[in-house]
mmCIF file of C-alpha atoms in Angstrom:
data_model
loop_
_atom_site.group_PDB
_atom_site.id
_atom_site.type_symbol
_atom_site.label_atom_id
_atom_site.label_comp_id
_atom_site.label_asym_id
_atom_site.label_seq_id
_atom_site.Cartn_x
_atom_site.Cartn_y
_atom_site.Cartn_z
ATOM 1 C CA MET A 1 22.243 27.832 -12.455
ATOM 2 C CA SER A 2 23.283 26.959 -8.932
ATOM 3 C CA PHE A 3 23.775 23.538 -7.468
ATOM 4 C CA THR A 4 21.471 24.088 -4.519
ATOM 5 C CA ASP A 5 18.683 25.708 -6.512
ATOM 6 C CA ASN A 6 18.365 22.842 -8.956
ATOM 7 C CA LYS A 7 16.242 20.138 -7.321
ATOM 8 C CA GLY A 8 16.555 17.920 -10.374
ATOM 9 C CA SER A 9 20.337 18.024 -10.150
ATOM 10 C CA GLU A 10 20.250 17.238 -6.430
ATOM 11 C CA ALA A 11 18.001 14.233 -6.989
ATOM 12 C CA ARG A 12 20.237 12.908 -9.770
ATOM 13 C CA LEU A 13 23.296 13.525 -7.636
ATOM 14 C CA GLU A 14 21.906 11.607 -4.668
ATOM 15 C CA LYS A 15 20.925 8.726 -6.930
ATOM 16 C CA LYS A 16 24.455 8.610 -8.327
ATOM 17 C CA ARG A 17 26.000 8.583 -4.865
ATOM 18 C CA LYS A 18 23.844 5.686 -3.713
ATOM 19 C CA GLY A 19 24.658 3.698 -6.830
ATOM 20 C CA GLY A 20 28.398 3.950 -6.306
ATOM 21 C CA PHE A 21 30.945 4.112 -9.096
ATOM 22 C CA TRP A 22 30.604 0.625 -10.562
ATOM 23 C CA LEU A 23 26.961 -0.239 -9.833
ATOM 24 C CA ARG A 24 25.464 2.953 -11.213
ATOM 25 C CA LYS A 25 23.774 3.151 -14.601
ATOM 26 C CA TRP A 26 26.411 3.839 -17.252
ATOM 27 C CA ASP A 27 25.336 6.067 -20.129
ATOM 28 C CA SER A 28 26.678 5.786 -23.677
ATOM 29 C CA ILE A 29 29.177 8.625 -23.197
ATOM 30 C CA ASP A 30 30.731 6.953 -20.154
ATOM 31 C CA VAL A 31 31.011 3.614 -21.960
ATOM 32 C CA THR A 32 32.610 5.291 -24.988
ATOM 33 C CA ILE A 33 35.178 7.051 -22.806
ATOM 34 C CA VAL A 34 36.040 3.801 -21.004
ATOM 35 C CA PHE A 35 36.657 1.912 -24.256
ATOM 36 C CA LEU A 36 38.640 4.817 -25.717
ATOM 37 C CA PHE A 37 40.694 5.016 -22.531
ATOM 38 C CA LEU A 38 41.393 1.277 -22.513
ATOM 39 C CA GLY A 39 42.270 1.247 -26.209
ATOM 40 C CA ILE A 40 44.784 4.068 -25.867
ATOM 41 C CA HIS A 41 46.419 2.387 -22.861
ATOM 42 C CA ILE A 42 46.678 -0.947 -24.682
ATOM 43 C CA LEU A 43 48.425 0.847 -27.551
ATOM 44 C CA ALA A 44 50.828 2.446 -25.069
ATOM 45 C CA ILE A 45 51.650 -0.954 -23.552
ATOM 46 C CA CYS A 46 52.479 -2.247 -27.042
ATOM 47 C CA ALA A 47 54.807 0.671 -27.843
ATOM 48 C CA PRO A 48 58.001 -0.561 -26.062
ATOM 49 C CA PHE A 49 57.773 -3.826 -28.002
ATOM 50 C CA MET A 50 57.799 -1.886 -31.279
ATOM 51 C CA PHE A 51 60.863 0.278 -30.835
ATOM 52 C CA ASN A 52 61.218 2.653 -33.758
ATOM 53 C CA TRP A 53 63.232 5.884 -33.650
ATOM 54 C CA GLY A 54 61.063 7.490 -36.314
ATOM 55 C CA ALA A 55 57.900 6.700 -34.377
ATOM 56 C CA ILE A 56 59.430 7.991 -31.137
ATOM 57 C CA LEU A 57 60.483 11.258 -32.798
ATOM 58 C CA VAL A 58 57.009 11.784 -34.253
ATOM 59 C CA ALA A 59 55.483 11.038 -30.839
ATOM 60 C CA LEU A 60 57.747 13.546 -29.075
ATOM 61 C CA VAL A 61 57.061 16.334 -31.583
ATOM 62 C CA MET A 62 53.329 15.688 -31.449
ATOM 63 C CA GLU A 63 53.431 15.553 -27.650
ATOM 64 C CA VAL A 64 54.852 19.065 -27.481
ATOM 65 C CA ILE A 65 52.440 20.475 -30.073
ATOM 66 C CA THR A 66 49.277 18.895 -28.683
ATOM 67 C CA THR A 67 50.164 19.614 -25.045
ATOM 68 C CA LEU A 68 50.696 23.282 -25.885
ATOM 69 C CA GLY A 69 47.351 23.196 -27.663
ATOM 70 C CA VAL A 70 45.818 22.430 -24.273
ATOM 71 C CA THR A 71 47.962 24.652 -22.050
ATOM 72 C CA ILE A 72 47.965 27.688 -24.348
ATOM 73 C CA GLY A 73 44.651 27.198 -26.137
ATOM 74 C CA TYR A 74 42.200 25.370 -23.896
ATOM 75 C CA HIS A 75 43.515 26.664 -20.592
ATOM 76 C CA ARG A 76 45.153 30.072 -20.573
ATOM 77 C CA LEU A 77 43.372 31.479 -23.631
ATOM 78 C CA LEU A 78 39.832 30.067 -23.724
ATOM 79 C CA THR A 79 39.250 29.411 -20.021
ATOM 80 C CA HIS A 80 41.021 32.320 -18.356
ATOM 81 C CA LYS A 81 41.353 34.808 -21.221
ATOM 82 C CA SER A 82 44.899 35.576 -20.104
ATOM 83 C CA PHE A 83 45.824 37.106 -23.459
ATOM 84 C CA LYS A 84 44.445 37.714 -26.929
ATOM 85 C CA ILE A 85 45.575 36.409 -30.312
ATOM 86 C CA PRO A 86 44.060 36.574 -33.813
ATOM 87 C CA LYS A 87 41.114 34.241 -34.286
ATOM 88 C CA TRP A 88 42.846 32.233 -37.025
ATOM 89 C CA LEU A 89 45.766 31.485 -34.694
ATOM 90 C CA GLU A 90 43.414 30.700 -31.811
ATOM 91 C CA TYR A 91 41.653 28.083 -33.920
ATOM 92 C CA ILE A 92 44.941 26.484 -35.023
ATOM 93 C CA ILE A 93 46.297 26.226 -31.469
ATOM 94 C CA VAL A 94 43.022 24.917 -30.072
ATOM 95 C CA TYR A 95 42.739 22.358 -32.867
ATOM 96 C CA CYS A 96 46.134 20.995 -31.848
ATOM 97 C CA GLY A 97 44.687 20.572 -28.355
ATOM 98 C CA VAL A 98 41.871 18.399 -29.709
ATOM 99 C CA HIS A 99 44.493 15.773 -30.597
ATOM 100 C CA SER A 100 45.537 15.510 -26.955
ATOM 101 C CA CYS A 101 42.400 13.361 -26.653
ATOM 102 C CA GLU A 102 41.110 15.436 -23.721
ATOM 103 C CA LYS A 103 37.834 15.991 -25.558
ATOM 104 C CA ASP A 104 36.681 19.243 -27.123
ATOM 105 C CA PRO A 105 37.148 22.870 -25.964
ATOM 106 C CA ILE A 106 33.514 23.388 -24.889
ATOM 107 C CA TYR A 107 33.674 20.402 -22.540
ATOM 108 C CA TRP A 108 37.203 21.108 -21.253
ATOM 109 C CA VAL A 109 36.672 24.811 -20.582
ATOM 110 C CA SER A 110 33.296 24.216 -18.922
ATOM 111 C CA VAL A 111 34.747 21.654 -16.509
ATOM 112 C CA HIS A 112 37.727 23.833 -15.673
ATOM 113 C CA LYS A 113 35.602 26.906 -15.030
ATOM 114 C CA TYR A 114 33.479 24.903 -12.613
ATOM 115 C CA HIS A 115 36.657 23.673 -10.919
ATOM 116 C CA HIS A 116 37.748 27.239 -10.184
ATOM 117 C CA MET A 117 34.267 28.426 -9.290
ATOM 118 C CA TYR A 118 33.644 25.610 -6.789
ATOM 119 C CA VAL A 119 37.206 24.575 -5.961
ATOM 120 C CA GLU A 120 37.376 21.688 -3.480
ATOM 121 C CA THR A 121 33.694 21.776 -2.591
ATOM 122 C CA GLU A 122 31.171 19.087 -3.470
ATOM 123 C CA LYS A 123 30.410 21.027 -6.668
ATOM 124 C CA ASP A 124 34.008 20.816 -7.920
ATOM 125 C CA PRO A 125 33.992 18.362 -10.884
ATOM 126 C CA HIS A 126 37.243 16.685 -9.819
ATOM 127 C CA THR A 127 37.561 17.632 -6.182
ATOM 128 C CA PRO A 128 40.396 15.845 -4.336
ATOM 129 C CA LYS A 129 38.029 15.539 -1.379
ATOM 130 C CA GLU A 130 36.516 12.506 -3.137
ATOM 131 C CA GLY A 131 39.904 10.835 -3.170
ATOM 132 C CA PHE A 132 43.108 10.824 -5.185
ATOM 133 C CA TRP A 133 41.739 8.347 -7.746
ATOM 134 C CA PHE A 134 38.613 10.432 -8.343
ATOM 135 C CA SER A 135 40.515 13.697 -8.815
ATOM 136 C CA HIS A 136 43.068 12.029 -11.081
ATOM 137 C CA MET A 137 40.782 10.224 -13.511
ATOM 138 C CA GLY A 138 37.712 8.689 -11.861
ATOM 139 C CA TRP A 139 35.627 11.763 -12.619
ATOM 140 C CA LEU A 140 36.130 11.249 -16.361
ATOM 141 C CA PHE A 141 33.868 8.205 -16.444
ATOM 142 C CA ASP A 142 30.697 9.644 -14.912
ATOM 143 C CA ASN A 143 29.363 12.305 -17.233
ATOM 144 C CA GLU A 144 25.975 12.621 -15.527
ATOM 145 C CA TYR A 145 27.485 12.878 -12.042
ATOM 146 C CA ILE A 146 29.802 15.716 -13.075
ATOM 147 C CA ALA A 147 26.907 17.631 -14.643
ATOM 148 C CA ALA A 148 24.776 17.165 -11.520
ATOM 149 C CA LYS A 149 27.624 18.281 -9.243
ATOM 150 C CA ALA A 150 27.912 21.576 -11.109
ATOM 151 C CA GLY A 151 24.145 22.109 -11.130
ATOM 152 C CA GLU A 152 23.576 21.603 -14.848
ATOM 153 C CA SER A 153 19.991 20.605 -15.637
ATOM 154 C CA ARG A 154 21.326 17.824 -17.862
ATOM 155 C CA SER A 155 24.666 16.489 -19.011
ATOM 156 C CA GLY A 156 25.981 18.247 -22.092
ATOM 157 C CA GLU A 157 24.397 21.609 -21.277
ATOM 158 C CA TYR A 158 27.649 23.536 -20.623
ATOM 159 C CA SER A 159 25.757 26.645 -19.575
ATOM 160 C CA ASN A 160 28.912 28.406 -18.363
ATOM 161 C CA VAL A 161 30.592 28.682 -21.784
ATOM 162 C CA PRO A 162 28.094 30.596 -23.962
ATOM 163 C CA GLU A 163 30.940 32.445 -25.701
ATOM 164 C CA LEU A 164 32.256 29.143 -27.088
ATOM 165 C CA LYS A 165 28.849 27.694 -27.916
ATOM 166 C CA ALA A 166 28.170 30.825 -29.981
ATOM 167 C CA GLN A 167 31.071 30.038 -32.349
ATOM 168 C CA TRP A 168 30.511 27.563 -35.166
ATOM 169 C CA PHE A 169 34.083 26.252 -34.942
ATOM 170 C CA TYR A 170 33.725 25.132 -31.338
ATOM 171 C CA ARG A 171 30.275 23.666 -31.921
ATOM 172 C CA PHE A 172 31.769 21.702 -34.816
ATOM 173 C CA LEU A 173 34.626 20.384 -32.667
ATOM 174 C CA HIS A 174 32.205 19.535 -29.870
ATOM 175 C CA SER A 175 30.218 17.205 -32.101
ATOM 176 C CA THR A 176 33.123 15.773 -34.121
ATOM 177 C CA TRP A 177 36.265 15.789 -31.937
ATOM 178 C CA ILE A 178 36.479 12.003 -31.691
ATOM 179 C CA TRP A 179 36.528 11.650 -35.487
ATOM 180 C CA HIS A 180 39.472 14.026 -35.722
ATOM 181 C CA VAL A 181 41.357 11.810 -33.272
ATOM 182 C CA VAL A 182 40.407 8.662 -35.194
ATOM 183 C CA SER A 183 41.450 10.269 -38.491
ATOM 184 C CA LEU A 184 44.866 11.106 -37.060
ATOM 185 C CA ALA A 185 45.264 7.520 -35.864
ATOM 186 C CA ILE A 186 44.463 6.205 -39.341
ATOM 187 C CA LEU A 187 46.911 8.652 -40.932
ATOM 188 C CA LEU A 188 49.698 7.597 -38.569
ATOM 189 C CA TYR A 189 49.064 3.941 -39.360
ATOM 190 C CA ILE A 190 49.183 4.632 -43.099
ATOM 191 C CA LEU A 191 52.431 6.599 -42.790
ATOM 192 C CA GLY A 192 54.357 4.358 -40.420
ATOM 193 C CA GLY A 193 52.445 1.239 -39.550
ATOM 194 C CA PHE A 194 51.540 -0.048 -36.110
ATOM 195 C CA SER A 195 54.696 1.294 -34.439
ATOM 196 C CA TYR A 196 53.685 4.863 -35.328
ATOM 197 C CA LEU A 197 50.193 4.176 -34.021
ATOM 198 C CA ALA A 198 51.506 2.715 -30.762
ATOM 199 C CA TRP A 199 53.976 5.522 -30.058
ATOM 200 C CA ALA A 200 52.380 8.639 -31.574
ATOM 201 C CA MET A 201 48.836 7.781 -30.478
ATOM 202 C CA GLY A 202 49.122 5.328 -27.593
ATOM 203 C CA MET A 203 52.198 6.391 -25.654
ATOM 204 C CA ARG A 204 51.820 10.084 -26.496
ATOM 205 C CA VAL A 205 48.168 10.371 -25.479
ATOM 206 C CA VAL A 206 48.630 8.334 -22.293
ATOM 207 C CA ALA A 207 51.533 10.587 -21.289
ATOM 208 C CA ILE A 208 49.665 13.822 -22.049
ATOM 209 C CA ASN A 209 46.498 12.693 -20.296
ATOM 210 C CA HIS A 210 48.137 11.500 -17.098
ATOM 211 C CA PHE A 211 50.438 14.513 -16.939
ATOM 212 C CA THR A 212 47.324 16.697 -17.134
ATOM 213 C CA TYR A 213 45.552 14.596 -14.499
ATOM 214 C CA PHE A 214 48.576 15.059 -12.215
ATOM 215 C CA VAL A 215 47.629 18.735 -12.014
ATOM 216 C CA ASN A 216 44.221 17.771 -10.593
ATOM 217 C CA SER A 217 45.531 15.114 -8.212
ATOM 218 C CA VAL A 218 49.233 15.490 -7.381
ATOM 219 C CA SER A 219 49.172 19.300 -7.469
ATOM 220 C CA HIS A 220 46.351 19.284 -4.934
ATOM 221 C CA THR A 221 48.248 16.888 -2.672
ATOM 222 C CA TRP A 222 52.035 17.324 -2.642
ATOM 223 C CA GLY A 223 54.147 20.419 -3.147
ATOM 224 C CA GLU A 224 54.798 23.920 -1.886
ATOM 225 C CA ARG A 225 52.226 26.576 -1.024
ATOM 226 C CA PRO A 226 53.708 30.076 -1.241
ATOM 227 C CA TRP A 227 50.306 31.790 -1.511
ATOM 228 C CA ASN A 228 47.260 32.313 0.701
ATOM 229 C CA THR A 229 44.545 30.209 -0.917
ATOM 230 C CA SER A 230 41.516 28.502 0.585
ATOM 231 C CA ASP A 231 42.230 25.227 -1.233
ATOM 232 C CA THR A 232 45.021 22.635 -1.167
ATOM 233 C CA SER A 233 46.594 23.612 -4.498
ATOM 234 C CA THR A 234 50.375 23.284 -4.522
ATOM 235 C CA ASN A 235 53.362 24.147 -6.670
ATOM 236 C CA ASN A 236 54.892 20.866 -7.810
ATOM 237 C CA ARG A 237 58.031 21.311 -9.903
ATOM 238 C CA TRP A 238 57.928 17.813 -11.406
ATOM 239 C CA VAL A 239 54.363 18.252 -12.591
ATOM 240 C CA ALA A 240 55.324 21.697 -13.909
ATOM 241 C CA ILE A 241 58.109 20.196 -16.018
ATOM 242 C CA LEU A 242 55.832 17.491 -17.421
ATOM 243 C CA THR A 243 53.007 19.928 -18.226
ATOM 244 C CA TYR A 244 55.055 22.887 -19.493
ATOM 245 C CA GLY A 245 54.251 25.097 -16.513
ATOM 246 C CA GLU A 246 50.809 23.929 -15.386
ATOM 247 C CA GLY A 247 52.212 22.345 -12.224
ATOM 248 C CA TRP A 248 52.778 25.738 -10.588
ATOM 249 C CA HIS A 249 49.229 25.206 -9.451
ATOM 250 C CA ASN A 250 49.224 27.219 -6.241
ATOM 251 C CA ASN A 251 50.416 30.171 -8.320
ATOM 252 C CA HIS A 252 47.588 29.520 -10.755
ATOM 253 C CA HIS A 253 44.852 29.242 -8.135
ATOM 254 C CA THR A 254 46.048 32.502 -6.623
ATOM 255 C CA PHE A 255 46.218 34.356 -9.946
ATOM 256 C CA PRO A 256 43.966 32.335 -12.290
ATOM 257 C CA LYS A 257 43.915 34.920 -15.074
ATOM 258 C CA SER A 258 47.690 35.271 -15.183
ATOM 259 C CA ALA A 259 49.226 34.198 -18.502
ATOM 260 C CA ARG A 260 52.343 33.263 -16.556
ATOM 261 C CA HIS A 261 52.176 30.398 -14.046
ATOM 262 C CA GLY A 262 55.876 30.127 -13.249
ATOM 263 C CA LEU A 263 56.103 33.468 -11.466
ATOM 264 C CA GLU A 264 59.734 33.064 -10.358
ATOM 265 C CA TRP A 265 62.628 33.114 -12.830
ATOM 266 C CA TRP A 266 63.530 29.546 -11.907
ATOM 267 C CA GLN A 267 59.993 28.179 -12.332
ATOM 268 C CA PHE A 268 59.983 26.452 -15.720
ATOM 269 C CA ASP A 269 56.950 27.520 -17.759
ATOM 270 C CA LEU A 270 57.313 26.718 -21.449
ATOM 271 C CA THR A 271 53.727 27.781 -22.087
ATOM 272 C CA TRP A 272 54.540 31.287 -20.870
ATOM 273 C CA GLU A 273 57.687 31.408 -23.012
ATOM 274 C CA ILE A 274 55.609 30.644 -26.109
ATOM 275 C CA ILE A 275 53.098 33.352 -25.180
ATOM 276 C CA LYS A 276 55.980 35.818 -24.738
ATOM 277 C CA PHE A 277 57.318 34.846 -28.158
ATOM 278 C CA LEU A 278 53.898 35.449 -29.700
ATOM 279 C CA GLU A 279 53.892 38.873 -28.054
ATOM 280 C CA THR A 280 57.359 39.631 -29.428
ATOM 281 C CA ILE A 281 56.244 38.980 -33.002
ATOM 282 C CA GLY A 282 53.059 40.982 -32.480
ATOM 283 C CA LEU A 283 50.536 38.140 -32.313
ATOM 284 C CA ALA A 284 49.718 38.140 -28.576
ATOM 285 C CA THR A 285 48.247 41.212 -26.909
ATOM 286 C CA ASP A 286 46.487 42.208 -23.681
ATOM 287 C CA ILE A 287 48.608 39.798 -21.645
ATOM 288 C CA LYS A 288 47.429 39.663 -18.043
ATOM 289 C CA LEU A 289 49.913 39.356 -15.186
ATOM 290 C CA PRO A 290 49.607 39.906 -11.425
ATOM 291 C CA THR A 291 51.092 43.124 -10.090
ATOM 292 C CA GLU A 292 53.727 43.184 -7.373
ATOM 293 C CA ALA A 293 51.061 44.572 -5.035
ATOM 294 C CA ASP A 294 48.872 41.541 -5.782
ATOM 295 C CA LYS A 295 51.756 39.203 -4.993
ATOM 296 C CA GLU A 296 52.680 40.928 -1.748
ATOM 297 C CA ARG A 297 49.094 40.934 -0.511
ATOM 298 C CA LEU A 298 48.636 37.193 -0.994
ATOM 299 C CA LYS A 299 52.047 35.883 -0.021
ATOM 300 C CA THR A 300 52.380 33.557 2.977
ATOM 301 C CA SER A 301 54.735 34.335 5.844
ATOM 302 C CA ASP A 302 56.978 31.499 4.667
ATOM 303 C CA SER A 303 57.371 31.460 0.889
ATOM 304 C CA HIS A 304 58.200 27.737 0.785
ATOM 305 C CA VAL A 305 55.706 26.041 3.058
ATOM 306 C CA ASN A 306 54.763 22.447 2.335
ATOM 307 C CA VAL A 307 51.653 21.802 4.403
ATOM 308 C CA TYR A 308 51.883 18.044 3.997
ATOM 309 C CA GLU A 309 55.571 17.342 4.496
ATOM 310 C CA ASP A 310 56.436 20.011 7.063
ATOM 311 C CA SER A 311 53.451 20.723 9.266
ATOM 312 C CA SER A 312 55.676 22.454 11.822
ATOM 313 C CA ALA A 313 56.568 25.144 9.304
ATOM 314 C CA SER A 314 53.074 26.583 9.255
ATOM 315 C CA SER A 315 50.036 26.960 11.434
ATOM 316 C CA GLY A 316 48.006 25.881 8.420
ATOM 317 C CA PRO A 317 46.202 22.550 7.967
ATOM 318 C CA THR A 318 47.746 19.113 8.225
ATOM 319 C CA TRP A 319 46.890 16.051 6.165
ATOM 320 C CA SER A 320 44.419 14.802 8.784
ATOM 321 C CA ASP A 321 42.601 18.139 8.749
ATOM 322 C CA TYR A 322 41.641 17.534 5.135
ATOM 323 C CA PHE A 323 41.257 13.764 5.193
ATOM 324 C CA PRO A 324 39.864 12.410 8.488
ATOM 325 C CA LYS A 325 40.807 8.882 9.529
ATOM 326 C CA THR A 326 37.175 7.821 9.251
ATOM 327 C CA ALA A 327 36.850 7.970 5.496
ATOM 328 C CA PRO A 328 33.495 8.813 3.910
ATOM 329 C CA SER A 329 31.800 6.345 1.614
ATOM 330 C CA ALA A 330 32.884 6.274 -1.990
ATOM 331 C CA ARG A 331 30.149 8.607 -3.186
ATOM 332 C CA LYS A 332 28.998 10.524 -0.124
ATOM 333 C CA LEU A 333 30.882 13.770 0.204
ATOM 334 C CA GLU A 334 31.975 14.831 3.668
ATOM 335 C CA PHE A 335 34.359 17.696 4.127
ATOM 336 C CA VAL A 336 36.476 18.897 7.008
ATOM 337 C CA GLN A 337 37.051 22.626 7.051
ATOM 338 C CA PRO A 338 40.766 23.468 7.344
ATOM 339 C CA LYS A 339 41.916 25.296 10.435
ATOM 340 C CA GLU A 340 42.497 29.012 10.216
ATOM 341 C CA GLY A 341 46.079 29.797 9.382
ATOM 342 C CA PRO A 342 48.259 31.866 7.080
ATOM 343 C CA SER A 343 48.229 29.224 4.351
ATOM 344 C CA THR A 344 44.441 28.831 4.250
ATOM 345 C CA ARG A 345 43.099 32.366 3.975
ATOM 346 C CA ALA A 346 41.229 32.869 0.735
ATOM 347 C CA PRO A 347 42.235 35.555 -1.740
ATOM 348 C CA SER A 348 39.866 38.390 -2.435
ATOM 349 C CA LEU A 349 36.799 37.698 -4.545
ATOM 350 C CA GLU A 350 38.354 39.359 -7.566
ATOM 351 C CA PHE A 351 40.354 36.165 -8.003
ATOM 352 C CA TYR A 352 37.779 33.519 -7.138
ATOM 353 C CA SER A 353 34.312 34.823 -7.968
ATOM 354 C CA SER A 354 32.656 33.347 -11.032
ATOM 355 C CA SER A 355 32.663 36.745 -12.685
ATOM 356 C CA SER A 356 36.439 36.924 -12.426
ATOM 357 C CA LEU A 357 36.635 34.180 -15.031
ATOM 358 C CA ASP A 358 35.024 36.405 -17.619
ATOM 359 C CA ASP A 359 35.837 40.009 -16.831
ATOM 360 C CA ASP A 360 38.952 41.856 -17.900
ATOM 361 C CA ASN A 361 39.829 43.503 -14.591
ATOM 362 C CA TYR A 362 42.776 41.479 -13.461
ATOM 363 C CA GLY A 363 46.160 42.646 -12.283
ATOM 364 C CA ALA A 364 48.302 44.258 -14.926
ATOM 365 C CA SER A 365 47.853 44.004 -18.664
ATOM 366 C CA LYS A 366 50.897 44.400 -20.824
#
């Protein structure tokens, strides 16, 4: 269902824009997310005042496990089908991702597929063209607006993930994910008291969430652009460290189906190392990686161009090309097309077409 063909979506979208962020009508999902978000942040603020080495250790271990549940399970496996693993292992890894408090797999994968399909256009769910705040977290609190942007006939339709909606496990998580999170919070409180709750739920979830949001905001704003893409995605090493490899975002937007995001030996990508380990013990198969020919075809003339910090290094766009001095209103989307240049040419459609998210014809398979 396309954005432009759906008159109902366009009407809802225009109504949302006119209402603004705060004055619009808030539905029950948006209100729930706001209160959940505030509650988790209040817990995180309390954590430093309840210093407890046991709680900190539990939080760190859970941070690694639940983050990998998102990066391995939600992202590289379910969204991009970068590799295959047995169904029982898939469900375990994805279930760990549920406890990152980034909602359920059906929602997460649907949003991310739309991001790649409509990257940095008005249909992109968290386009940076609506501002840093919106791309970082503002989009989370307007469920109806995000659905209308993507052209869904109603919020909660998720028409682009039929393969997940067909599986009972993912339907179950979609309707119950919040209760799994609440159950974990209760268990942590029973085991270690409020300090465990503050560190292993509050501080951990706040860290995971904002690190993930950095990929949408920071990694579309600051960093290096070694590849020819039509968007502003960048490789940001600090975001990559915090997200176990997800911050090599220009790499990812160039080769979205690649199981490896840190394509250079020095690019830290813990998620890829885990996938390699699973392959070594025979659990991961059909691993997709870009070929050397793919890399050569899409490489920029300067492999370390930063279009924002060193505009003289490239004939590509500058900051003002993307964000004009006369800013658009908070909800009306106005876009400036980047100038032609070596850092703005789009890859071939095999990487960016909607079908490329679902087919198996990508680069090299191990």
